Amino acid sequence: MKSILLLATIFVVMALNVFAQKNCSNDSTGLIPLIDLSGKSWRGFIGGLYPDGTNLRPSAHKTKALLQAQNIKLLDANGAISSSGKIVWIGVGASNPRTEFMRFSNQMDTFGLKNPALKLINTCIGGQGIQKMNSQDDNYWKQAEKQLSDSGLTNKQVQIAWIETDNTQTGDTTFPQAPQMLIQDFKTLLISMKQLYPNLKLCYITARAYSGYADASAGATAGKGLLYPRDYLNGWAIKWLIESQINGESGFEFEGASASIPFITWGTYNWADGSVKRSDGLQWLCDSDIGEDGLHLSTAGEIKSGALMFDYFTKDETTQAWITGQVSTDVNMDNFSSDDEISIMPNPTSNELTIRGVKGNRAVNISNILGQVVWSGEVGNEIKIDTHAWAVGIYLIRIGENGLVVHVSR
């Protein structure tokens, strides 16, 4: 009996290796990423991430996102505002999202400006497509609650969610029907999440990466809904989902008496046409970025995706109020004389920063999130610093022993 069981085990492992392999010849499809369809159409539908073919948040949507961000507070286990509370950010999805969020979390742990009250909890579970997490009673959410509990946290402290998912059961690839059906899956998911997490304020949704390297047999083990071209259609579903809320469509409201889902906006858009570089340079290389089954990311691919998230979320305008703590222009005056009246403005800034009120000459160093010094010198009374060439993101200004976070946005 032992030898038979051993033989069966070897057979299964070999079968998976034979039938779930990547095909590196499928390195492009000719499809154009949504971000490169800005102002252009595909099959009669305008591209871009947001309405009217743009990749930028529309003004009203941006304003609402910033208001949601400003309402993120330190919450205790009962969801009440507390100076000793936490800000909880969960990752939602299956296996690729799990490793991506893990790599992102690892980078955040080394981020010197990270808000110490911000807790990232990875609730992603391999093999759990959106159809397995749409009900509050699904096992997925029981496991998610356990993840929170094990970290000393509760559902009522969750205020931010990152989501990457698809329906792994359906192989429908008709356009626009397939993404339209996925919108309904997302809507059901978001309704459940709003009920599970009553203080959820911001949901960032990420589009899947390229899955064209997987052959059809991979769908038998991981789910046919993960195969090409559903990877590409996933982005269209998210685009239209977000547009439904922007346009105020019934059932997609996040505020008011009829609110049924949380506020939603784009996270990273991860799809690129295999080895073909997007306009921003992103590509997915078969040999280095993709695992042996053609669907899951390799270690290098996971790190690449995590780095994309880190770059995006540490610079995005909607995270600045809470990812490093509340934006403030207050400076600790303990190490200054009583004559000092320090002000640093505007914050956020775009093209010019003014430091004013330093009596005498003081050493000033300004560094980016990587610790690289972008400006240094002595400041006496007032100085204007040109910031137009600085990348959008977070910077730390040090005046003597004092530190202040400033944000550059455009």
Coordinates of C-alpha atoms in Angstrom, one line a residue:
M1 CA 0.0 0.0 0.0
K2 CA 2.8 2.4 0.9
S3 CA 4.5 1.9 -2.5
I4 CA 1.2 2.5 -4.3
L5 CA 0.6 5.7 -2.4
L6 CA 4.1 6.9 -3.2
L7 CA 3.7 6.1 -6.9
A8 CA 0.4 8.0 -6.9
T9 CA 2.0 11.0 -5.3
I10 CA 4.9 11.0 -7.8
F11 CA 2.4 10.8 -10.7
V12 CA 0.4 13.8 -9.5
V13 CA 3.5 15.9 -9.1
M14 CA 4.7 14.9 -12.5
A15 CA 1.3 15.5 -14.1
L16 CA 1.2 19.0 -12.8
N17 CA 4.7 19.7 -14.1
V18 CA 3.8 18.3 -17.5
F19 CA 0.4 19.9 -18.0
A20 CA 0.8 23.2 -16.3
Q21 CA 3.9 24.7 -18.0
K22 CA 4.5 28.2 -19.4
N23 CA 4.8 28.9 -23.0
C24 CA 7.3 31.7 -23.5
S25 CA 6.5 32.0 -27.2
N26 CA 3.3 33.7 -26.2
D27 CA 5.1 36.9 -25.3
S28 CA 2.6 39.3 -26.8
T29 CA -1.0 39.5 -28.0
G30 CA -1.2 42.9 -29.8
L31 CA -3.6 44.2 -27.2
I32 CA -3.0 47.7 -25.9
P33 CA -2.9 48.5 -22.1
L34 CA -5.6 50.7 -20.9
I35 CA -3.1 53.4 -19.8
D36 CA -1.9 53.5 -23.4
L37 CA -5.4 53.8 -24.8
S38 CA -5.8 57.2 -23.3
G39 CA -8.0 59.2 -25.7
K40 CA -8.3 56.1 -27.9
S41 CA -10.8 53.3 -28.4
W42 CA -10.8 49.5 -28.5
R43 CA -13.8 47.8 -30.1
G44 CA -15.8 51.0 -29.8
F45 CA -15.0 51.7 -26.2
I46 CA -12.8 54.5 -25.0
G47 CA -9.7 53.5 -23.0
G48 CA -7.8 55.2 -20.2
L49 CA -8.3 54.4 -16.6
Y50 CA -11.1 56.9 -16.0
P51 CA -14.0 58.5 -18.0
D52 CA -13.2 60.5 -21.1
G53 CA -10.1 58.5 -21.9
T54 CA -7.9 60.0 -19.1
N55 CA -5.5 58.3 -16.7
L56 CA -6.0 61.0 -14.1
R57 CA -8.7 61.0 -11.5
P58 CA -11.5 63.4 -12.5
S59 CA -11.6 66.5 -10.3
A60 CA -14.8 65.6 -8.4
H61 CA -13.7 62.0 -7.9
K62 CA -10.3 63.2 -6.6
T63 CA -12.0 65.6 -4.2
K64 CA -14.2 62.8 -2.8
A65 CA -11.1 60.5 -2.5
L66 CA -9.2 63.2 -0.5
L67 CA -12.2 63.7 1.8
Q68 CA -12.3 60.0 2.4
A69 CA -8.6 60.0 3.2
Q70 CA -8.9 62.9 5.6
N71 CA -11.6 60.9 7.5
I72 CA -9.2 58.0 8.2
K73 CA -8.5 58.1 11.9
L74 CA -6.8 56.0 14.6
L75 CA -9.5 53.5 15.7
D76 CA -9.6 51.2 18.7
A77 CA -11.0 47.7 18.7
N78 CA -14.6 49.0 18.9
G79 CA -14.1 51.4 16.0
A80 CA -14.0 54.5 18.2
I81 CA -11.4 57.2 17.6
S82 CA -8.5 56.8 20.0
S83 CA -5.0 58.2 20.2
S84 CA -3.7 54.7 20.7
G85 CA -5.7 53.2 17.9
K86 CA -4.7 51.7 14.6
I87 CA -5.2 52.2 10.9
V88 CA -5.7 48.8 9.2
W89 CA -5.1 48.2 5.5
I90 CA -6.1 44.7 4.2
G91 CA -5.1 42.9 1.0
V92 CA -7.9 41.0 -0.7
G93 CA -7.4 38.3 -3.4
A94 CA -6.0 34.9 -4.2
S95 CA -2.4 33.6 -4.7
N96 CA -0.7 36.2 -6.9
P97 CA -2.3 39.0 -4.9
R98 CA -1.1 37.3 -1.7
T99 CA 2.6 37.3 -2.8
E100 CA 2.3 40.8 -4.3
F101 CA 0.8 42.3 -1.1
M102 CA 3.5 40.4 0.9
R103 CA 6.3 42.0 -1.1
F104 CA 4.6 45.4 -0.8
S105 CA 4.3 45.0 2.9
N106 CA 7.9 44.0 3.2
Q107 CA 8.9 47.2 1.5
M108 CA 6.6 49.2 3.7
D109 CA 8.3 47.7 6.8
T110 CA 11.5 49.3 5.7
F111 CA 9.9 52.7 4.9
G112 CA 11.3 55.1 7.4
L113 CA 8.4 57.5 7.1
K114 CA 5.7 54.9 7.5
N115 CA 2.9 55.8 10.0
P116 CA 3.6 53.5 13.0
A117 CA -0.1 53.2 13.6
L118 CA -0.6 51.8 10.0
K119 CA -1.0 48.0 10.0
L120 CA -1.0 46.0 6.8
I121 CA -2.8 42.6 7.0
N122 CA -2.6 40.1 4.2
T123 CA -5.9 38.3 4.0
C124 CA -5.4 36.9 0.5
I125 CA -5.9 33.1 0.2
G126 CA -4.7 31.0 -2.8
G127 CA -7.4 29.5 -5.0
Q128 CA -10.0 31.9 -3.7
G129 CA -11.6 33.7 -6.7
I130 CA -14.1 36.4 -6.3
Q131 CA -17.0 33.9 -6.5
K132 CA -15.6 32.4 -3.2
M133 CA -15.6 35.7 -1.3
N134 CA -18.8 37.4 -2.3
S135 CA -20.8 36.3 0.7
Q136 CA -20.1 37.4 4.3
D137 CA -20.5 33.8 5.3
D138 CA -17.8 32.5 2.9
N139 CA -14.8 30.8 4.6
Y140 CA -12.6 33.5 3.1
W141 CA -13.9 36.1 5.5
K142 CA -13.7 33.8 8.5
Q143 CA -10.0 33.4 7.7
A144 CA -9.6 37.1 7.2
E145 CA -11.1 37.8 10.6
K146 CA -8.7 35.3 12.1
Q147 CA -5.8 37.1 10.5
L148 CA -6.9 40.3 12.1
S149 CA -7.5 38.7 15.4
D150 CA -4.1 37.0 15.4
S151 CA -2.6 40.5 15.0
G152 CA -4.7 42.0 17.8
L153 CA -7.0 43.8 15.5
T154 CA -10.7 43.8 14.6
N155 CA -13.0 44.3 11.6
K156 CA -14.0 47.7 12.9
Q157 CA -10.4 49.0 12.6
V158 CA -10.2 48.2 8.8
Q159 CA -10.4 51.5 6.9
I160 CA -8.4 50.7 3.7
A161 CA -8.5 47.7 1.3
W162 CA -6.4 46.7 -1.7
I163 CA -8.2 44.3 -4.0
E164 CA -6.9 42.2 -7.0
T165 CA -9.3 39.4 -8.1
D166 CA -11.2 37.7 -10.9
N167 CA -13.9 35.0 -11.2
T168 CA -11.8 31.8 -11.7
Q169 CA -14.8 29.7 -12.6
T170 CA -15.9 31.4 -15.8
G171 CA -14.1 31.2 -19.1
D172 CA -16.3 33.8 -20.8
T173 CA -14.1 36.1 -22.9
T174 CA -16.7 37.8 -25.0
F175 CA -16.4 41.6 -25.0
P176 CA -18.0 43.6 -23.5
Q177 CA -20.2 40.9 -21.8
A178 CA -17.4 39.3 -19.8
P179 CA -16.1 42.5 -18.1
Q180 CA -19.7 43.6 -17.5
M181 CA -20.5 40.4 -15.7
L182 CA -17.3 40.7 -13.6
I183 CA -18.5 44.2 -12.6
Q184 CA -21.5 42.5 -10.9
D185 CA -19.2 40.1 -9.1
F186 CA -17.2 43.1 -7.8
K187 CA -20.3 44.9 -6.8
T188 CA -21.4 41.9 -4.7
L189 CA -18.0 41.6 -3.2
L190 CA -17.9 45.3 -2.2
I191 CA -21.4 45.1 -0.7
S192 CA -20.2 42.3 1.5
M193 CA -17.0 44.2 2.4
K194 CA -18.9 47.3 3.4
Q195 CA -21.0 45.2 5.8
L196 CA -18.1 43.3 7.2
Y197 CA -16.0 46.5 7.6
P198 CA -18.2 49.3 8.7
N199 CA -15.4 51.8 8.8
L200 CA -14.0 51.0 5.4
K201 CA -13.3 54.2 3.6
L202 CA -10.9 53.6 0.6
C203 CA -10.8 50.6 -1.7
Y204 CA -8.0 50.5 -4.2
I205 CA -8.5 48.0 -7.0
T206 CA -5.6 46.6 -9.1
A207 CA -5.8 45.1 -12.5
R208 CA -4.2 41.7 -13.1
A209 CA -0.8 41.2 -14.8
Y210 CA -0.3 39.4 -18.1
S211 CA -1.3 35.7 -18.1
G212 CA -0.6 35.0 -21.8
Y213 CA 2.3 32.7 -20.9
A214 CA 0.0 30.1 -19.5
D215 CA -1.3 27.3 -21.7
A216 CA -4.9 26.1 -21.6
S217 CA -4.1 23.2 -19.2
A218 CA -3.2 25.7 -16.5
G219 CA -6.9 26.6 -16.3
A220 CA -7.7 23.0 -15.1
T221 CA -5.8 23.5 -11.9
A222 CA -5.9 27.3 -11.3
G223 CA -9.2 28.1 -12.9
K224 CA -10.1 28.9 -16.5
G225 CA -11.1 32.5 -15.5
L226 CA -7.4 33.3 -15.0
L227 CA -6.4 32.5 -18.6
Y228 CA -5.8 35.0 -21.4
P229 CA -7.6 37.2 -22.4
R230 CA -9.5 37.5 -19.2
D231 CA -6.4 39.1 -17.7
Y232 CA -6.8 42.0 -20.2
L233 CA -10.6 42.1 -19.7
N234 CA -10.1 42.4 -15.9
G235 CA -8.9 45.9 -16.4
W236 CA -11.9 46.9 -18.4
A237 CA -14.2 45.6 -15.7
I238 CA -12.4 47.7 -13.0
K239 CA -12.5 50.8 -15.2
W240 CA -16.2 50.5 -15.8
L241 CA -16.8 49.6 -12.1
I242 CA -15.1 52.8 -11.0
E243 CA -16.9 54.8 -13.6
S244 CA -20.2 53.4 -12.4
Q245 CA -19.6 55.0 -9.0
I246 CA -18.2 58.2 -10.5
N247 CA -21.4 58.5 -12.7
G248 CA -23.6 58.0 -9.7
E249 CA -25.2 54.8 -11.0
S250 CA -27.8 53.2 -8.7
G251 CA -26.3 50.5 -6.5
F252 CA -22.8 51.9 -6.7
E253 CA -23.2 54.8 -4.2
F254 CA -20.7 55.1 -1.4
E255 CA -22.3 58.0 0.4
G256 CA -25.8 59.1 1.4
A257 CA -28.8 57.1 2.4
S258 CA -28.5 54.7 -0.5
A259 CA -24.8 54.0 0.1
S260 CA -24.2 50.3 -0.5
I261 CA -20.4 49.9 -1.3
P262 CA -17.2 51.7 -0.2
F263 CA -15.5 54.4 -2.1
I264 CA -13.4 52.8 -4.9
T265 CA -10.6 54.1 -7.0
W266 CA -7.7 52.7 -9.0
G267 CA -4.7 51.0 -7.4
T268 CA -1.9 50.0 -9.8
Y269 CA -2.8 48.9 -13.4
N270 CA -0.5 45.9 -13.8
W271 CA -1.4 44.6 -17.2
A272 CA 1.3 44.9 -19.9
D273 CA 1.3 43.0 -23.2
G274 CA 3.9 40.4 -22.2
S275 CA 7.4 41.4 -23.2
V276 CA 6.1 44.6 -25.0
K277 CA 7.0 47.6 -23.0
R278 CA 4.2 50.0 -22.0
S279 CA 4.6 53.7 -22.4
D280 CA 5.9 53.8 -18.8
G281 CA 8.3 50.9 -19.4
L282 CA 6.5 48.1 -17.6
Q283 CA 6.8 44.6 -19.2
W284 CA 6.4 41.0 -18.0
L285 CA 9.2 38.8 -19.1
C286 CA 8.6 35.1 -19.3
D287 CA 12.0 33.8 -18.1
S288 CA 12.4 36.2 -15.2
D289 CA 9.0 37.4 -14.0
I290 CA 6.7 34.4 -14.5
G291 CA 6.6 31.1 -12.6
E292 CA 6.7 27.6 -14.2
D293 CA 2.9 27.3 -14.6
G294 CA 2.7 30.6 -16.6
L295 CA 0.1 32.1 -14.3
H296 CA 1.9 32.7 -11.0
L297 CA 4.6 35.3 -10.6
S298 CA 8.2 34.2 -10.0
T299 CA 10.0 35.7 -7.0
A300 CA 11.4 38.4 -9.3
G301 CA 7.9 39.1 -10.6
E302 CA 6.5 39.3 -7.1
I303 CA 9.2 41.8 -6.1
K304 CA 8.5 43.8 -9.3
S305 CA 4.8 44.0 -8.5
G306 CA 5.4 44.9 -4.9
A307 CA 7.8 47.7 -6.0
L308 CA 5.1 49.0 -8.3
M309 CA 2.7 49.2 -5.4
F310 CA 5.2 50.8 -3.1
D311 CA 6.0 53.5 -5.7
Y312 CA 2.4 54.1 -6.4
F313 CA 1.0 54.2 -2.8
T314 CA 3.9 56.3 -1.3
K315 CA 3.3 58.9 -4.0
D316 CA -0.5 58.8 -4.5
E317 CA -2.3 61.9 -3.4
T318 CA -5.0 59.9 -1.6
T319 CA -2.6 58.2 0.7
Q320 CA -0.6 61.2 1.9
A321 CA -2.9 62.0 4.9
W322 CA -2.4 58.7 6.6
I323 CA 0.5 56.6 5.1
T324 CA 3.0 58.8 7.0
G325 CA 0.6 60.1 9.6
Q326 CA -1.5 63.3 9.4
V327 CA 0.1 65.9 7.1
S328 CA 1.2 68.8 9.3
T329 CA 3.2 72.0 9.0
D330 CA 3.9 72.0 12.7
V331 CA 7.5 71.8 13.7
N332 CA 8.9 70.6 17.1
M333 CA 10.3 73.8 18.5
D334 CA 12.2 72.3 21.4
N335 CA 15.6 72.6 19.8
F336 CA 15.0 76.2 18.6
S337 CA 15.2 79.5 20.3
S338 CA 12.2 81.4 21.5
D339 CA 12.6 83.8 18.6
D340 CA 12.2 81.1 16.0
E341 CA 8.8 80.9 14.3
I342 CA 9.2 78.1 11.8
S343 CA 6.8 77.7 8.9
I344 CA 7.1 75.5 5.8
M345 CA 4.6 76.1 3.1
P346 CA 2.8 75.1 1.0
N347 CA 2.4 71.5 2.1
P348 CA 1.6 69.7 -0.2
T349 CA 3.7 71.7 -2.6
S350 CA 4.2 71.5 -6.4
N351 CA 6.9 73.8 -7.8
E352 CA 8.2 75.8 -4.9
L353 CA 8.7 75.4 -1.1
T354 CA 9.2 78.2 1.3
I355 CA 11.0 77.8 4.7
R356 CA 10.5 80.8 6.9
G357 CA 11.2 81.9 10.4
V358 CA 14.6 80.3 11.2
K359 CA 16.7 82.7 13.2
G360 CA 20.3 82.6 12.4
N361 CA 21.8 80.1 10.0
R362 CA 20.6 76.5 10.4
A363 CA 21.6 73.4 8.5
V364 CA 18.7 72.0 6.4
N365 CA 18.6 68.7 4.6
I366 CA 15.8 67.4 2.5
S367 CA 15.7 63.7 1.4
N368 CA 13.3 61.5 -0.5
I369 CA 11.8 58.2 0.7
L370 CA 14.9 56.3 -0.3
G371 CA 17.0 58.5 2.0
Q372 CA 18.7 60.3 -1.0
V373 CA 19.4 64.0 -0.2
V374 CA 17.7 66.2 -2.9
W375 CA 18.6 69.5 -1.3
S376 CA 20.9 70.8 1.5
G377 CA 22.2 74.1 2.7
E378 CA 21.9 76.7 5.4
V379 CA 18.7 78.6 6.0
G380 CA 18.5 82.0 7.7
N381 CA 15.1 83.7 8.1
E382 CA 13.6 82.7 4.8
I383 CA 14.5 80.7 1.7
K384 CA 12.5 79.6 -1.4
I385 CA 13.4 76.2 -2.8
D386 CA 12.6 75.2 -6.4
T387 CA 10.9 71.8 -6.4
H388 CA 9.6 71.5 -9.9
A389 CA 12.2 68.9 -10.8
W390 CA 11.4 66.7 -7.8
A391 CA 9.4 63.6 -8.3
V392 CA 5.9 63.4 -6.9
G393 CA 6.1 61.8 -3.4
I394 CA 7.1 62.2 0.2
Y395 CA 10.1 64.1 1.4
L396 CA 11.6 64.6 4.9
I397 CA 12.9 68.0 5.8
R398 CA 15.4 68.1 8.7
I399 CA 16.2 71.4 10.4
G400 CA 18.9 70.6 12.9
E401 CA 17.4 67.6 14.9
N402 CA 13.8 68.3 13.9
G403 CA 12.0 66.5 11.1
L404 CA 9.0 67.4 9.0
V405 CA 7.2 65.4 6.3
V406 CA 6.3 67.4 3.2
H407 CA 4.5 66.1 0.1
V408 CA 5.1 67.1 -3.5
S409 CA 2.1 66.7 -5.8
R410 CA 1.1 68.0 -9.2

